[in-house]
Amino acid sequence: MSHVMNTYARLPVTFSHGQGSRITDTEGKEYLDALSGIAVSTLGHAHPKLVAAIAAQAGRMLHTSNLYRIREQELLADKLAEISGMQEIFFSNSGAEANEAAIKLARFYGHKKGIETPTIIVMEKAFHGRTMATLSATGNRKAQAGFEPLVSGFVRVPYDDLDAIKSVAEHNKNVVAVMLEMIQGEGGIHLASIEYQKGLRQFCDEQGWLLICDEVQCGMGRTGKWFGFEHAGVQPDIVTLAKGLGSGVPIGACLARGPAAGLFGPGNHGSTFGGNPLVATAALTTLETIEQDGLLANAERIGALIRQLFAESLAGERGVLDIRGHGLMIGLELDRPCGELVGQALAAGLLINVTADQVVRFLPPLIFSENEAKELVDRVTPLIKDFLAA
Ligand SMILES: *Cc1c(COP(=O)(O)O)cnc(C)c1O
């Protein structure tokens, strides 16, 4: 019996090492990684630039404290501000913690405006994390069950429905922010329409609300742009990041601008590890490598290729309801629950995932090549056809 707490339904495999988009288990079997540890391994496995940067930083200094200035953290903040249009950044160790910072910031903003019980509008099918506040913001009753009382101060509306938000505004005068994923990840790769995103930005401006974009999964170049919100050309007031930010090193970030910037002072928030020299170096190297190696364009091109190849290989399969996504954030929705495909793919040497019961999800590293894309489609297609025929 393992002494590890049973919080995941773990597959019976242990990996020992990887290279690029391939990963090898302890028996020596090789797998094509089309999941990246759930959108984490941006640069794939053992990327030489990242390995060298981490080793060099470990040789200099791993950790100091946020009681002091941290040069690597400041450089990373500069770079993130430059690519995002945001002004100031708080560093955390995970996505949930980045969202905790965002929620605290929105509440603080409300209190400064004299709203004593600030409310944040959140979405059905949203995923924001597993801490108490982020679990409360998450739109999945199963994840919340057994952990009540939940944190108050959230109102839930259907995704991609601006009228639902406007009707909340009519009777709730305590709203201070709207929090959402522009592309829902765990919820099943759902894309909010461009008109909705633009309309939401405008409505938040009219109401004096903050627009909070949880980019933990769809950010960091995954969709072919640095951030998911760029597809609609909207600028949020708060953005949260984690997953792909450190390409496997745990780091999260909460970015603020405009009305959300300049609110926190010393003592309002903190994190012992947040943005330490090691993780900040890993994230900065990840960002620089995405830029130098043209990985945004690669994500867009290879993602479009994967969707197109699946559309061809699965044409006429009535059990396939939709093939959707942006860049390398791809969902293939079937007409029935298909969790068993994950184990079948594993046996066939492929790492994929199923989310929201019936959406096959692909989140390959941003270095994924054209040949790897073709191989993925060639090898996954028969699994799906057999599954649907069974
Ligand atoms: C994974 C995820 C989180 C939670 O991140 P953790 O690092 O697991 O805490 C939050 N929001 C979104 C959109 C995610 O996909």
PDB file of N, CA, C and O in Angstrom, residues 44-68:
ATOM      1  N   GLY A  44       8.234  20.860 -23.354  1.00  0.00           N
ATOM      2  CA  GLY A  44       8.475  19.423 -23.410  1.00  0.00           C
ATOM      3  C   GLY A  44       9.393  19.005 -22.265  1.00  0.00           C
ATOM      4  O   GLY A  44       9.538  19.725 -21.279  1.00  0.00           O
ATOM      5  N   HIS A  45       9.996  17.842 -22.420  1.00  0.00           N
ATOM      6  CA  HIS A  45      10.821  17.292 -21.343  1.00  0.00           C
ATOM      7  C   HIS A  45      12.303  17.544 -21.615  1.00  0.00           C
ATOM      8  O   HIS A  45      12.763  17.441 -22.748  1.00  0.00           O
ATOM      9  N   ALA A  46      13.012  17.878 -20.549  1.00  0.00           N
ATOM     10  CA  ALA A  46      14.478  18.029 -20.593  1.00  0.00           C
ATOM     11  C   ALA A  46      14.938  19.004 -21.669  1.00  0.00           C
ATOM     12  O   ALA A  46      15.917  18.759 -22.380  1.00  0.00           O
ATOM     13  N   HIS A  47      14.221  20.113 -21.824  1.00  0.00           N
ATOM     14  CA  HIS A  47      14.654  21.120 -22.807  1.00  0.00           C
ATOM     15  C   HIS A  47      16.023  21.670 -22.385  1.00  0.00           C
ATOM     16  O   HIS A  47      16.173  22.153 -21.259  1.00  0.00           O
ATOM     17  N   PRO A  48      17.030  21.595 -23.280  1.00  0.00           N
ATOM     18  CA  PRO A  48      18.393  21.953 -22.864  1.00  0.00           C
ATOM     19  C   PRO A  48      18.530  23.358 -22.265  1.00  0.00           C
ATOM     20  O   PRO A  48      19.266  23.552 -21.298  1.00  0.00           O
ATOM     21  N   LYS A  49      17.802  24.337 -22.822  1.00  0.00           N
ATOM     22  CA  LYS A  49      17.924  25.709 -22.288  1.00  0.00           C
ATOM     23  C   LYS A  49      17.377  25.781 -20.862  1.00  0.00           C
ATOM     24  O   LYS A  49      17.945  26.453 -19.991  1.00  0.00           O
ATOM     25  N   LEU A  50      16.274  25.087 -20.622  1.00  0.00           N
ATOM     26  CA  LEU A  50      15.668  25.128 -19.292  1.00  0.00           C
ATOM     27  C   LEU A  50      16.519  24.347 -18.289  1.00  0.00           C
ATOM     28  O   LEU A  50      16.739  24.799 -17.157  1.00  0.00           O
ATOM     29  N   VAL A  51      17.024  23.208 -18.725  1.00  0.00           N
ATOM     30  CA  VAL A  51      17.886  22.401 -17.854  1.00  0.00           C
ATOM     31  C   VAL A  51      19.103  23.229 -17.436  1.00  0.00           C
ATOM     32  O   VAL A  51      19.466  23.286 -16.248  1.00  0.00           O
ATOM     33  N   ALA A  52      19.724  23.896 -18.404  1.00  0.00           N
ATOM     34  CA  ALA A  52      20.934  24.677 -18.111  1.00  0.00           C
ATOM     35  C   ALA A  52      20.618  25.850 -17.180  1.00  0.00           C
ATOM     36  O   ALA A  52      21.368  26.132 -16.235  1.00  0.00           O
ATOM     37  N   ALA A  53      19.494  26.533 -17.434  1.00  0.00           N
ATOM     38  CA  ALA A  53      19.147  27.704 -16.621  1.00  0.00           C
ATOM     39  C   ALA A  53      18.848  27.301 -15.182  1.00  0.00           C
ATOM     40  O   ALA A  53      19.268  27.978 -14.229  1.00  0.00           O
ATOM     41  N   ILE A  54      18.141  26.186 -15.020  1.00  0.00           N
ATOM     42  CA  ILE A  54      17.809  25.725 -13.664  1.00  0.00           C
ATOM     43  C   ILE A  54      19.066  25.288 -12.933  1.00  0.00           C
ATOM     44  O   ILE A  54      19.278  25.627 -11.758  1.00  0.00           O
ATOM     45  N   ALA A  55      19.933  24.548 -13.636  1.00  0.00           N
ATOM     46  CA  ALA A  55      21.170  24.075 -12.995  1.00  0.00           C
ATOM     47  C   ALA A  55      22.038  25.257 -12.576  1.00  0.00           C
ATOM     48  O   ALA A  55      22.584  25.288 -11.464  1.00  0.00           O
ATOM     49  N   ALA A  56      22.157  26.251 -13.460  1.00  0.00           N
ATOM     50  CA  ALA A  56      22.996  27.410 -13.147  1.00  0.00           C
ATOM     51  C   ALA A  56      22.429  28.170 -11.947  1.00  0.00           C
ATOM     52  O   ALA A  56      23.169  28.579 -11.038  1.00  0.00           O
ATOM     53  N   GLN A  57      21.094  28.330 -11.930  1.00  0.00           N
ATOM     54  CA  GLN A  57      20.486  29.058 -10.816  1.00  0.00           C
ATOM     55  C   GLN A  57      20.630  28.275  -9.513  1.00  0.00           C
ATOM     56  O   GLN A  57      20.915  28.852  -8.460  1.00  0.00           O
ATOM     57  N   ALA A  58      20.476  26.947  -9.589  1.00  0.00           N
ATOM     58  CA  ALA A  58      20.630  26.128  -8.378  1.00  0.00           C
ATOM     59  C   ALA A  58      22.048  26.256  -7.834  1.00  0.00           C
ATOM     60  O   ALA A  58      22.251  26.260  -6.611  1.00  0.00           O
ATOM     61  N   GLY A  59      23.004  26.392  -8.726  1.00  0.00           N
ATOM     62  CA  GLY A  59      24.401  26.548  -8.300  1.00  0.00           C
ATOM     63  C   GLY A  59      24.681  27.899  -7.674  1.00  0.00           C
ATOM     64  O   GLY A  59      25.633  28.041  -6.892  1.00  0.00           O
ATOM     65  N   ARG A  60      23.875  28.900  -8.022  1.00  0.00           N
ATOM     66  CA  ARG A  60      24.074  30.239  -7.437  1.00  0.00           C
ATOM     67  C   ARG A  60      23.308  30.371  -6.128  1.00  0.00           C
ATOM     68  O   ARG A  60      23.865  30.702  -5.081  1.00  0.00           O
ATOM     69  N   MET A  61      21.990  30.053  -6.176  1.00  0.00           N
ATOM     70  CA  MET A  61      21.127  30.315  -5.023  1.00  0.00           C
ATOM     71  C   MET A  61      19.720  29.843  -5.369  1.00  0.00           C
ATOM     72  O   MET A  61      19.191  30.188  -6.407  1.00  0.00           O
ATOM     73  N   LEU A  62      19.112  29.047  -4.486  1.00  0.00           N
ATOM     74  CA  LEU A  62      17.752  28.575  -4.736  1.00  0.00           C
ATOM     75  C   LEU A  62      16.712  29.561  -4.226  1.00  0.00           C
ATOM     76  O   LEU A  62      15.710  29.831  -4.866  1.00  0.00           O
ATOM     77  N   HIS A  63      16.960  30.060  -3.020  1.00  0.00           N
ATOM     78  CA  HIS A  63      15.906  30.783  -2.319  1.00  0.00           C
ATOM     79  C   HIS A  63      16.509  31.884  -1.462  1.00  0.00           C
ATOM     80  O   HIS A  63      17.584  31.703  -0.889  1.00  0.00           O
ATOM     81  N   THR A  64      15.807  32.998  -1.402  1.00  0.00           N
ATOM     82  CA  THR A  64      16.171  34.005  -0.387  1.00  0.00           C
ATOM     83  C   THR A  64      14.893  34.240   0.417  1.00  0.00           C
ATOM     84  O   THR A  64      14.564  33.420   1.257  1.00  0.00           O
ATOM     85  N   SER A  65      14.148  35.262   0.100  1.00  0.00           N
ATOM     86  CA  SER A  65      12.864  35.510   0.745  1.00  0.00           C
ATOM     87  C   SER A  65      12.290  36.754   0.115  1.00  0.00           C
ATOM     88  O   SER A  65      13.027  37.614  -0.392  1.00  0.00           O
ATOM     89  N   ASN A  66      10.967  36.855   0.159  1.00  0.00           N
ATOM     90  CA  ASN A  66      10.330  38.084  -0.308  1.00  0.00           C
ATOM     91  C   ASN A  66      10.519  39.228   0.681  1.00  0.00           C
ATOM     92  O   ASN A  66      10.002  40.334   0.462  1.00  0.00           O
ATOM     93  N   LEU A  67      11.271  38.978   1.745  1.00  0.00           N
ATOM     94  CA  LEU A  67      11.691  40.074   2.627  1.00  0.00           C
ATOM     95  C   LEU A  67      12.757  40.928   1.951  1.00  0.00           C
ATOM     96  O   LEU A  67      13.087  42.013   2.419  1.00  0.00           O
ATOM     97  N   TYR A  68      13.321  40.386   0.853  1.00  0.00           N
ATOM     98  CA  TYR A  68      14.365  41.090   0.106  1.00  0.00           C
ATOM     99  C   TYR A  68      13.922  41.232  -1.345  1.00  0.00           C
ATOM    100  O   TYR A  68      13.021  40.533  -1.790  1.00  0.00           O
TER     101      TYR A  68
END
